[in-house]
Short mmCIF file of C-alpha atoms in Angstrom, two decimals:
data_model
loop_
_atom_site.label_atom_id
_atom_site.label_comp_id
_atom_site.label_asym_id
_atom_site.label_seq_id
_atom_site.Cartn_x
_atom_site.Cartn_y
_atom_site.Cartn_z
CA MET A 1057 45.87 17.01 -43.23
CA GLN A 1058 43.44 14.44 -44.23
CA VAL A 1059 43.43 11.35 -42.39
CA TYR A 1060 41.20 8.10 -43.23
CA GLU A 1061 39.22 5.97 -40.89
CA ILE A 1062 39.52 2.53 -42.45
CA LYS A 1063 37.81 0.79 -39.85
CA LYS A 1064 36.36 2.04 -36.48
CA ASP A 1065 39.34 3.87 -34.65
CA ILE A 1066 41.81 2.77 -37.32
CA TYR A 1067 43.43 5.47 -39.13
CA TRP A 1068 45.65 5.74 -42.33
CA VAL A 1069 48.20 8.12 -41.28
CA GLY A 1070 50.67 7.44 -43.98
CA ALA A 1071 52.32 9.85 -46.42
CA VAL A 1072 51.92 10.05 -50.36
CA ASP A 1073 55.04 10.32 -52.26
CA TRP A 1074 54.13 12.38 -55.30
CA LEU A 1075 57.50 12.76 -56.54
CA VAL A 1076 59.47 9.26 -56.47
CA ARG A 1077 60.19 8.14 -59.94
CA ASP A 1078 63.10 5.67 -59.17
CA PHE A 1079 62.87 3.30 -56.53
CA HIS A 1080 66.31 1.82 -56.25
CA GLY A 1081 66.21 0.84 -59.92
CA TYR A 1082 62.50 0.27 -60.04
CA SER A 1083 60.51 2.90 -62.20
CA THR A 1084 57.78 4.19 -60.23
CA TYR A 1085 55.95 6.46 -62.87
CA ARG A 1086 53.00 6.89 -60.40
CA GLY A 1087 54.86 7.69 -57.36
CA SER A 1088 53.97 5.71 -54.21
CA THR A 1089 52.62 5.97 -50.64
CA TYR A 1090 54.20 5.04 -47.42
CA ASN A 1091 51.19 3.60 -45.62
CA ALA A 1092 51.16 3.85 -41.63
CA TYR A 1093 48.31 2.94 -39.38
CA LEU A 1094 47.27 4.40 -36.07
CA MET A 1095 44.89 1.97 -33.92
CA LEU A 1096 43.22 3.58 -30.92
CA GLY A 1097 42.17 1.67 -27.89
CA GLU A 1098 43.05 1.05 -24.52
CA LYS A 1099 46.90 0.91 -25.83
CA ASN A 1100 47.31 3.17 -29.02
CA VAL A 1101 49.26 1.32 -31.60
CA LEU A 1102 51.28 2.95 -34.58
CA PHE A 1103 52.24 0.41 -37.25
CA ASP A 1104 55.06 1.20 -39.21
CA THR A 1105 56.16 4.84 -40.15
CA VAL A 1106 57.38 6.61 -43.39
CA LYS A 1107 60.16 7.60 -45.44
CA HIS A 1108 62.43 10.08 -43.77
CA ASN A 1109 61.74 13.18 -46.03
CA LEU A 1110 57.63 12.59 -45.27
CA CYS A 1111 58.13 12.24 -41.34
CA SER A 1112 56.36 15.71 -41.11
CA ASP A 1113 53.08 14.55 -42.97
CA LEU A 1114 52.97 11.38 -40.80
CA VAL A 1115 53.40 13.82 -37.78
CA HIS A 1116 50.74 16.07 -38.96
CA ARG A 1117 48.13 13.08 -39.44
CA ILE A 1118 48.79 11.56 -36.28
CA ARG A 1119 48.16 14.88 -34.40
CA THR A 1120 45.03 15.10 -36.47
CA VAL A 1121 43.73 12.08 -34.80
CA ILE A 1122 45.77 12.17 -31.34
CA ASP A 1123 48.64 13.75 -29.59
CA PRO A 1124 51.52 11.53 -30.48
CA GLU A 1125 52.84 11.14 -27.08
CA LYS A 1126 49.50 9.13 -26.39
CA ILE A 1127 50.88 6.41 -28.80
CA ASP A 1128 51.94 3.35 -26.55
CA TYR A 1129 53.22 0.95 -29.13
CA ILE A 1130 54.93 1.15 -32.38
CA VAL A 1131 54.80 -2.12 -34.58
CA VAL A 1132 57.53 -2.35 -36.88
CA ASN A 1133 56.51 -4.86 -39.61
CA HIS A 1134 59.41 -4.32 -41.87
CA VAL A 1135 62.74 -2.61 -41.28
CA GLU A 1136 63.22 -1.02 -44.88
CA MET A 1137 63.95 2.59 -44.51
CA ASP A 1138 61.09 3.55 -46.49
CA HIS A 1139 58.98 2.48 -43.67
CA THR A 1140 61.41 3.14 -40.61
CA GLY A 1141 63.28 6.27 -42.12
CA SER A 1142 61.00 8.33 -39.72
CA LEU A 1143 61.30 6.00 -36.55
CA PRO A 1144 64.07 7.83 -34.56
CA ALA A 1145 62.09 11.19 -34.85
CA ILE A 1146 58.96 9.41 -34.05
CA VAL A 1147 60.43 7.50 -31.02
CA GLU A 1148 61.73 10.55 -29.73
CA MET A 1149 58.59 12.46 -30.10
CA VAL A 1150 56.25 9.63 -28.77
CA LYS A 1151 58.62 7.78 -26.28
CA PRO A 1152 56.76 4.54 -26.70
CA GLU A 1153 56.29 1.98 -24.01
CA LYS A 1154 57.20 -0.77 -26.46
CA ILE A 1155 58.71 -0.98 -30.01
CA ILE A 1156 57.36 -4.27 -31.37
CA CYS A 1157 59.19 -6.41 -33.85
CA SER A 1158 60.23 -9.76 -34.62
CA LYS A 1159 63.56 -11.38 -33.48
CA MET A 1160 65.10 -10.47 -37.04
CA GLY A 1161 63.38 -7.04 -36.79
CA HIS A 1162 65.16 -6.39 -33.59
CA LYS A 1163 68.58 -7.30 -35.22
CA ASN A 1164 68.05 -5.27 -38.31
CA LEU A 1165 66.67 -2.21 -36.29
CA LEU A 1166 69.86 -2.23 -34.17
CA ALA A 1167 71.96 -2.52 -37.63
CA HIS A 1168 70.07 0.48 -39.09
CA PHE A 1169 69.84 2.84 -36.12
CA HIS A 1170 72.45 1.48 -33.57
CA LYS A 1171 69.85 2.27 -30.62
CA PRO A 1172 70.43 -0.41 -27.89
CA ASP A 1173 68.24 1.49 -25.47
CA TRP A 1174 65.03 1.61 -27.40
CA PRO A 1175 62.15 -0.41 -25.52
CA TYR A 1176 62.08 -3.22 -27.85
CA HIS A 1177 59.53 -6.02 -27.12
CA ILE A 1178 60.45 -8.97 -29.30
CA ILE A 1179 57.63 -11.17 -30.41
CA GLU A 1180 57.49 -14.87 -30.97
CA ASN A 1181 55.84 -16.02 -34.54
CA ASN A 1182 51.94 -16.28 -34.06
CA GLU A 1183 52.23 -14.39 -30.67
CA THR A 1184 49.01 -12.33 -29.89
CA ILE A 1185 49.12 -9.41 -27.86
CA PRO A 1186 45.95 -7.78 -26.38
CA VAL A 1187 45.31 -4.18 -26.75
CA GLY A 1188 41.77 -3.39 -24.97
CA ASN A 1189 39.00 -4.89 -26.68
CA ARG A 1190 40.92 -5.90 -29.57
CA SER A 1191 44.29 -7.78 -30.31
CA ILE A 1192 47.31 -8.04 -32.66
CA GLN A 1193 48.26 -11.48 -33.73
CA PHE A 1194 51.62 -11.33 -35.37
CA MET A 1195 52.81 -13.66 -38.14
CA GLU A 1196 56.35 -13.77 -39.25
CA THR A 1197 56.87 -13.52 -43.09
CA ARG A 1198 60.61 -14.09 -43.26
CA MET A 1199 61.94 -13.15 -46.85
CA LEU A 1200 58.69 -11.79 -47.82
CA HIS A 1201 60.61 -9.83 -48.46
CA TRP A 1202 63.27 -9.05 -45.66
CA PRO A 1203 64.18 -11.36 -42.93
CA ASP A 1204 62.65 -8.74 -40.71
CA SER A 1205 59.23 -8.89 -42.41
CA MET A 1206 55.87 -9.82 -40.61
CA PHE A 1207 52.21 -9.24 -40.83
CA SER A 1208 50.05 -7.71 -38.14
CA TYR A 1209 46.42 -9.39 -37.95
CA ILE A 1210 43.32 -7.80 -36.10
CA PRO A 1211 40.94 -10.67 -35.72
CA GLU A 1212 38.46 -8.48 -34.35
CA GLU A 1213 38.32 -6.50 -37.49
CA LYS A 1214 39.54 -9.09 -39.95
CA LEU A 1215 42.14 -6.62 -40.63
CA LEU A 1216 45.54 -7.71 -42.36
CA ILE A 1217 48.29 -5.13 -41.89
CA SER A 1218 50.86 -6.71 -44.57
CA GLN A 1219 53.57 -4.50 -45.03
CA ASP A 1220 55.11 -4.67 -48.40
CA GLY A 1221 52.93 -7.68 -49.30
CA PHE A 1222 50.23 -6.97 -51.78
CA GLY A 1223 51.67 -3.39 -51.92
CA GLN A 1224 51.82 -1.33 -54.97
CA HIS A 1225 53.91 1.75 -56.19
CA LEU A 1226 50.59 3.99 -56.92
CA GLY A 1227 50.41 7.51 -55.38
CA THR A 1228 47.01 8.78 -55.12
CA SER A 1229 44.67 10.63 -53.01
CA GLU A 1230 42.22 7.43 -52.90
CA ARG A 1231 42.81 5.02 -50.11
CA PHE A 1232 40.67 2.02 -51.49
CA ASP A 1233 41.19 -0.35 -53.97
CA ASP A 1234 37.32 0.35 -55.46
CA GLU A 1235 38.15 4.14 -55.64
CA VAL A 1236 40.84 3.68 -58.53
CA ASP A 1237 40.90 2.23 -61.73
CA LEU A 1238 41.15 -1.50 -61.29
CA SER A 1239 43.16 -2.60 -64.49
CA GLU A 1240 45.80 0.11 -63.48
CA LEU A 1241 45.72 -1.13 -59.70
CA MET A 1242 46.24 -4.84 -60.85
CA TYR A 1243 48.96 -3.65 -63.10
CA GLN A 1244 50.83 -1.81 -60.53
CA ALA A 1245 50.34 -4.83 -58.03
CA LYS A 1246 51.76 -7.12 -60.81
CA LYS A 1247 54.82 -4.90 -61.13
CA TYR A 1248 55.26 -4.90 -57.57
CA TYR A 1249 55.14 -8.71 -57.44
CA ALA A 1250 57.67 -8.91 -60.54
CA ASN A 1251 60.10 -6.50 -59.10
CA ILE A 1252 60.14 -7.18 -55.42
CA LEU A 1253 58.49 -10.40 -54.53
CA TYR A 1254 59.28 -12.85 -57.59
CA LEU A 1255 62.24 -14.60 -56.31
CA TYR A 1256 60.45 -15.42 -53.05
CA SER A 1257 57.35 -17.02 -54.88
CA PRO A 1258 58.11 -20.67 -52.74
CA GLN A 1259 57.58 -18.48 -49.73
CA VAL A 1260 54.36 -16.77 -50.82
CA ARG A 1261 53.15 -20.15 -51.81
CA LYS A 1262 53.82 -21.40 -48.45
CA LEU A 1263 51.88 -18.45 -46.54
CA LEU A 1264 48.96 -18.59 -48.77
CA GLN A 1265 48.82 -22.22 -47.99
CA HIS A 1266 49.45 -21.43 -44.35
CA VAL A 1267 46.37 -18.69 -44.25
CA ALA A 1268 44.18 -21.13 -45.97
CA ASP A 1269 44.94 -23.82 -43.55
CA ILE A 1270 44.54 -21.91 -40.49
CA GLY A 1271 41.29 -20.40 -41.83
CA LEU A 1272 42.21 -16.93 -41.49
CA GLU A 1273 39.36 -14.35 -42.10
CA VAL A 1274 40.39 -11.20 -44.08
CA ASP A 1275 37.99 -8.75 -45.21
CA MET A 1276 40.46 -6.06 -45.77
CA ILE A 1277 44.21 -5.82 -46.36
CA ALA A 1278 46.31 -2.86 -45.73
CA PRO A 1279 49.67 -2.95 -47.18
CA ASP A 1280 52.28 -0.29 -46.70
CA HIS A 1281 52.39 1.14 -50.39
CA GLY A 1282 49.26 2.16 -52.27
CA VAL A 1283 45.70 1.49 -51.71
CA ILE A 1284 44.07 -0.57 -49.31
CA TRP A 1285 42.31 -3.84 -50.26
CA ARG A 1286 38.67 -4.04 -49.31
CA THR A 1287 36.41 -4.91 -52.49
CA HIS A 1288 38.80 -6.97 -54.31
CA VAL A 1289 40.60 -9.11 -51.72
CA ASP A 1290 39.86 -12.14 -53.34
CA ARG A 1291 41.38 -10.84 -56.62
CA ILE A 1292 44.54 -9.70 -55.36
CA LEU A 1293 44.89 -13.39 -53.38
CA LYS A 1294 44.06 -15.10 -56.59
CA ALA A 1295 46.58 -13.14 -58.39
CA TYR A 1296 49.38 -13.84 -55.88
CA GLN A 1297 48.36 -17.60 -56.26
CA ASP A 1298 48.79 -17.41 -60.04
CA TRP A 1299 51.95 -15.45 -59.94
CA SER A 1300 53.49 -17.71 -57.25
CA ASN A 1301 52.74 -20.52 -59.16
CA HIS A 1302 54.30 -19.42 -62.08
CA ARG A 1303 51.04 -19.53 -64.23
CA ALA A 1304 51.76 -18.18 -67.65
CA ALA A 1305 49.87 -16.74 -70.33
CA ASN A 1306 49.94 -17.61 -74.13
CA LYS A 1307 52.56 -15.00 -74.50
CA ALA A 1308 56.22 -14.48 -75.53
CA LEU A 1309 58.64 -11.73 -75.57
CA VAL A 1310 61.48 -10.40 -77.53
CA VAL A 1311 63.69 -8.38 -75.49
CA TYR A 1312 66.80 -6.99 -77.20
CA ASP A 1313 69.34 -4.29 -77.64
CA THR A 1314 70.75 -3.27 -80.61
CA MET A 1315 74.02 -1.40 -82.31
CA TRP A 1316 73.54 -0.75 -85.72
CA HIS A 1317 69.95 -2.45 -86.15
CA SER A 1318 71.13 -5.73 -87.31
CA THR A 1319 70.02 -7.15 -84.01
CA GLU A 1320 66.79 -5.28 -84.20
CA MET A 1321 65.94 -6.65 -87.74
CA MET A 1322 66.24 -10.09 -86.27
CA ALA A 1323 64.19 -9.52 -83.43
CA LYS A 1324 61.33 -7.94 -85.59
CA ALA A 1325 61.56 -11.23 -87.63
CA ILE A 1326 61.42 -13.38 -84.77
CA ALA A 1327 58.36 -10.96 -83.50
CA ASP A 1328 56.72 -11.74 -86.62
CA GLY A 1329 57.13 -15.36 -86.46
CA ILE A 1330 55.65 -15.30 -83.00
CA GLU A 1331 52.63 -13.34 -84.08
CA SER A 1332 51.90 -15.66 -86.90
CA THR A 1333 51.15 -18.66 -84.42
CA GLY A 1334 48.61 -16.49 -82.69
CA THR A 1335 50.56 -16.03 -79.59
CA SER A 1336 50.65 -12.83 -77.89
CA MET A 1337 53.88 -11.04 -78.24
CA GLN A 1338 55.80 -7.86 -76.96
CA LEU A 1339 58.95 -6.56 -78.62
CA LEU A 1340 60.92 -4.67 -76.05
CA ASP A 1341 63.94 -2.66 -76.75
CA LEU A 1342 65.86 -2.19 -73.70
CA SER A 1343 66.95 1.37 -74.80
CA VAL A 1344 63.34 2.25 -74.35
CA ASN A 1345 61.80 0.00 -72.11
CA HIS A 1346 62.79 0.22 -68.15
CA ARG A 1347 64.10 -3.02 -66.93
CA SER A 1348 61.50 -3.05 -64.38
CA ASP A 1349 58.73 -2.94 -66.97
CA VAL A 1350 60.14 -5.61 -68.81
CA MET A 1351 60.13 -7.76 -65.76
CA THR A 1352 56.50 -7.08 -65.15
CA GLU A 1353 56.10 -8.58 -68.56
CA VAL A 1354 58.37 -11.57 -67.98
CA LEU A 1355 56.31 -12.39 -64.84
CA ASP A 1356 53.36 -13.98 -66.98
CA ALA A 1357 55.19 -14.49 -70.28
CA LYS A 1358 55.76 -18.10 -70.93
CA GLY A 1359 58.68 -17.73 -73.71
CA VAL A 1360 61.51 -15.07 -73.75
CA CYS A 1361 63.77 -14.48 -76.91
CA MET A 1362 66.93 -12.49 -75.85
CA GLY A 1363 68.61 -10.53 -78.63
CA CYS A 1364 72.18 -8.75 -78.29
CA PRO A 1365 75.01 -8.15 -80.45
CA THR A 1366 78.53 -8.63 -79.47
CA LEU A 1367 80.55 -5.82 -78.09
CA ASN A 1368 84.11 -6.46 -76.96
CA ASN A 1369 83.69 -10.07 -76.93
CA GLY A 1370 80.88 -9.37 -74.28
CA LEU A 1371 77.23 -8.19 -74.19
CA LEU A 1372 75.98 -4.59 -74.58
CA PRO A 1373 75.77 -3.07 -71.00
CA ARG A 1374 71.89 -2.68 -70.84
CA MET A 1375 71.34 -6.49 -71.87
CA ALA A 1376 74.00 -7.45 -69.46
CA GLY A 1377 72.47 -5.37 -66.63
CA PHE A 1378 68.96 -6.57 -67.38
CA LEU A 1379 70.17 -10.34 -67.33
CA MET A 1380 71.96 -9.37 -63.86
CA TYR A 1381 68.44 -7.81 -62.57
CA MET A 1382 66.30 -10.66 -63.97
CA LYS A 1383 68.58 -13.38 -62.61
CA GLY A 1384 68.32 -12.07 -59.17
CA LEU A 1385 64.54 -12.17 -59.38
CA ARG A 1386 64.50 -15.94 -60.36
CA PRO A 1387 61.80 -16.21 -63.06
CA ALA A 1388 61.01 -19.93 -63.41
CA ARG A 1389 59.69 -22.28 -65.84
CA LYS A 1390 60.45 -20.15 -69.15
CA LEU A 1391 61.28 -21.20 -72.46
CA GLY A 1392 64.05 -19.11 -74.07
CA ALA A 1393 66.03 -18.43 -77.00
CA ALA A 1394 68.88 -16.15 -77.99
CA PHE A 1395 70.21 -14.27 -81.00
CA GLY A 1396 72.24 -11.58 -81.74
CA SER A 1397 74.64 -9.92 -84.85
CA PHE A 1398 78.47 -9.98 -84.50
CA GLY A 1399 81.35 -8.67 -86.37
CA TRP A 1400 84.33 -10.91 -85.69
CA SER A 1401 84.13 -13.00 -82.30
CA GLY A 1402 80.53 -13.26 -81.53
CA GLU A 1403 80.03 -14.49 -77.73
CA ALA A 1404 77.11 -12.64 -77.09
CA VAL A 1405 74.57 -15.39 -77.75
CA LYS A 1406 76.81 -17.85 -75.73
CA HIS A 1407 76.64 -15.50 -72.78
CA MET A 1408 72.86 -15.05 -73.23
CA ASN A 1409 72.44 -18.73 -73.17
CA LYS A 1410 74.85 -19.09 -70.38
CA ALA A 1411 72.31 -16.54 -68.36
CA MET A 1412 69.31 -18.35 -69.36
CA GLU A 1413 70.79 -21.98 -68.61
CA ASP A 1414 71.62 -20.35 -64.97
CA MET A 1415 67.94 -19.48 -64.73
CA LYS A 1416 66.77 -23.13 -65.55
CA PHE A 1417 65.21 -21.72 -68.78
CA ASP A 1418 64.37 -24.59 -71.16
CA LEU A 1419 66.11 -23.59 -74.23
CA ILE A 1420 64.34 -24.30 -77.39
CA HIS A 1421 67.25 -23.74 -79.88
CA ASP A 1422 70.94 -23.11 -79.65
CA GLY A 1423 70.62 -19.62 -80.48
CA ILE A 1424 71.05 -17.75 -84.02
CA LYS A 1425 74.22 -15.70 -84.70
CA ILE A 1426 74.39 -13.22 -87.95
CA LYS A 1427 77.60 -11.81 -89.09
CA TYR A 1428 77.18 -8.15 -89.73
CA VAL A 1429 74.10 -7.58 -91.28
CA PRO A 1430 71.49 -10.34 -91.99
CA THR A 1431 70.32 -11.40 -95.42
CA HIS A 1432 66.74 -12.05 -96.61
CA ASP A 1433 67.62 -15.83 -95.76
CA ASP A 1434 69.02 -15.17 -92.40
CA LEU A 1435 65.63 -13.39 -91.60
CA LYS A 1436 63.74 -16.32 -92.65
CA VAL A 1437 65.88 -18.42 -90.10
CA CYS A 1438 64.87 -15.95 -87.38
CA ARG A 1439 61.13 -15.95 -88.51
CA ASP A 1440 61.20 -19.67 -88.16
CA LEU A 1441 62.50 -19.51 -84.83
CA GLY A 1442 59.73 -16.93 -83.71
CA VAL A 1443 57.10 -19.66 -85.09
CA LEU A 1444 58.89 -22.40 -83.13
CA MET A 1445 58.78 -20.18 -79.81
CA GLY A 1446 55.05 -19.60 -80.49
CA GLN A 1447 54.13 -23.15 -81.06
CA LYS A 1448 56.29 -24.20 -77.82
CA VAL A 1449 54.70 -21.69 -75.72
CA GLN A 1450 51.06 -22.83 -76.70
CA GLU A 1451 51.97 -26.17 -76.05
CA ALA A 1452 53.29 -25.26 -72.52
CA VAL A 1453 50.46 -23.15 -71.60
CA LYS A 1454 48.01 -26.12 -72.80
CA GLU A 1455 49.84 -28.48 -70.39
CA GLN A 1456 49.66 -26.06 -67.44
CA GLN A 1457 45.94 -26.11 -67.73
CA MET E 1186 84.92 -28.79 -43.30
CA LYS E 1187 82.44 -27.91 -45.98
CA LYS E 1188 80.34 -24.51 -46.13
CA TYR E 1189 76.66 -24.73 -47.03
CA ARG E 1190 74.63 -21.92 -48.65
CA CYS E 1191 70.91 -21.33 -48.15
CA SER E 1192 69.11 -21.42 -51.36
CA VAL E 1193 66.46 -18.79 -50.07
CA CYS E 1194 68.51 -15.84 -48.54
CA GLY E 1195 72.23 -16.68 -49.44
CA TYR E 1196 73.20 -17.07 -45.96
CA ILE E 1197 76.49 -19.13 -45.87
CA TYR E 1198 76.71 -21.71 -43.10
CA ASP E 1199 80.50 -22.07 -42.08
CA PRO E 1200 81.24 -24.78 -39.68
CA GLU E 1201 84.21 -22.97 -38.36
CA ASN E 1202 81.83 -20.40 -37.02
CA GLY E 1203 78.76 -22.57 -36.47
CA ASP E 1204 75.59 -20.67 -35.18
CA PRO E 1205 76.33 -19.86 -31.71
CA ASP E 1206 73.11 -17.69 -31.27
CA ASN E 1207 70.99 -20.81 -31.87
CA GLY E 1208 73.21 -23.11 -29.51
CA VAL E 1209 75.44 -24.47 -32.46
CA GLU E 1210 79.12 -24.72 -31.25
CA PRO E 1211 81.95 -23.47 -33.63
CA GLY E 1212 83.29 -26.51 -35.46
CA THR E 1213 79.95 -28.30 -35.91
CA ASP E 1214 79.81 -30.04 -39.50
CA PHE E 1215 76.65 -29.25 -41.47
CA GLU E 1216 75.73 -32.94 -41.53
CA ASP E 1217 75.60 -32.70 -37.64
CA LEU E 1218 73.33 -30.14 -37.22
CA PRO E 1219 69.84 -31.10 -35.95
CA ASP E 1220 67.25 -31.76 -38.44
CA ASP E 1221 65.00 -28.83 -36.86
CA TRP E 1222 67.83 -26.50 -37.39
CA SER E 1223 66.94 -23.69 -39.65
CA CYS E 1224 68.41 -20.77 -41.49
CA PRO E 1225 69.13 -18.10 -38.89
CA ILE E 1226 68.48 -15.33 -41.43
CA CYS E 1227 65.35 -16.72 -43.14
CA GLY E 1228 64.17 -19.78 -41.27
CA ALA E 1229 64.51 -21.90 -44.34
CA SER E 1230 64.82 -25.65 -43.30
CA LYS E 1231 68.06 -27.57 -43.54
CA ASP E 1232 67.18 -29.40 -46.98
CA GLN E 1233 66.98 -25.89 -48.55
CA PHE E 1234 70.65 -25.70 -48.22
CA GLU E 1235 73.26 -26.74 -50.77
CA PRO E 1236 76.82 -27.16 -50.83
CA ALA E 1237 78.71 -23.75 -51.34
CA GLU E 1238 81.54 -23.59 -53.94
#
């Protein structure tokens, strides 16, 4: 099997998952990769493993480089199963001298695999371990995106092995950022941020600041998913700056679900109003747009109009599910407005307003409720809301510059 | 005694349990935790905690 030498004596030995399309509720249309790295030296070090079902790919690739028993250390940068699923089998095969992890990594490995006898070596934050003529510096990155998460930095190579940070669910035969389409790559990196890291934006900002403060020199970022950054390192770092600082584009979304097309008519009128102001707009029906794709657009939108009719005094389940999902990802500094049709009680707008208030959205309107089917005049009111949203978005975006 | 919730990861500090792993005895009020105490799960500082409902 193909292995890739990413730096002298450092190999990519991971696995490409061409089949995965649903990653715990995140749509992965392009599949993904689980990256593992093997560094040869006085001590041979394996960084992370792969998902359980792809263990044989990992073993095959390691064997292409060295006998697995010659691995001395296994570094666990992140305990989530897509990177540790193969760990029990690999530990059995390799019999490592050390399994290197953080304090929380140790706790979480025990809680996953129940193996108190493994040769854990718990490192302190910022501890450096020499491995022959190179060294590994460990940086805890708690909650990016699990408590156990950490980075491994090889100063002699200016290489940052960043586990899920800077990752993308992009399954390819190429291993580097300059070998794939850049707009596709940046889209997948954005989708990853919006659906995995968004809620930890304050921690991302802190980490970027820390990295700048200590003057960490990085010419390659090797994440645990997708391709390795070597040509566009500055670009992905700048994107993380923007996303974690909630920088928005002159852009508003109309996200809705509909029962008998009344809420859809309202959505289209609002969309028309937004468009008329020149603000970029996307009309996103939840019946055809996956929640994780909608979140990707939420990341850099300034305004979000949410539409749903009332069903049994509540929301349609797709909207209820989307609001729950979005709330967990903690979008910040958005402008919001709700709308929806109803028959006799009409609670949907109230529920959407409450959800947006919980997310600290700035509501620009009390919301529009229309009984059964909108009239021409009702749609004019909706269009006016769209115009207001477009104008407010432009003002807010101007202020952030 | 009041419980406090970490705004980063959701961990609940319960004074009845304290945080024995990090040298905090059971029965210690949140207010009495040392200033450099941090969330045992995610490392968030004390000021990132809010009273839990």
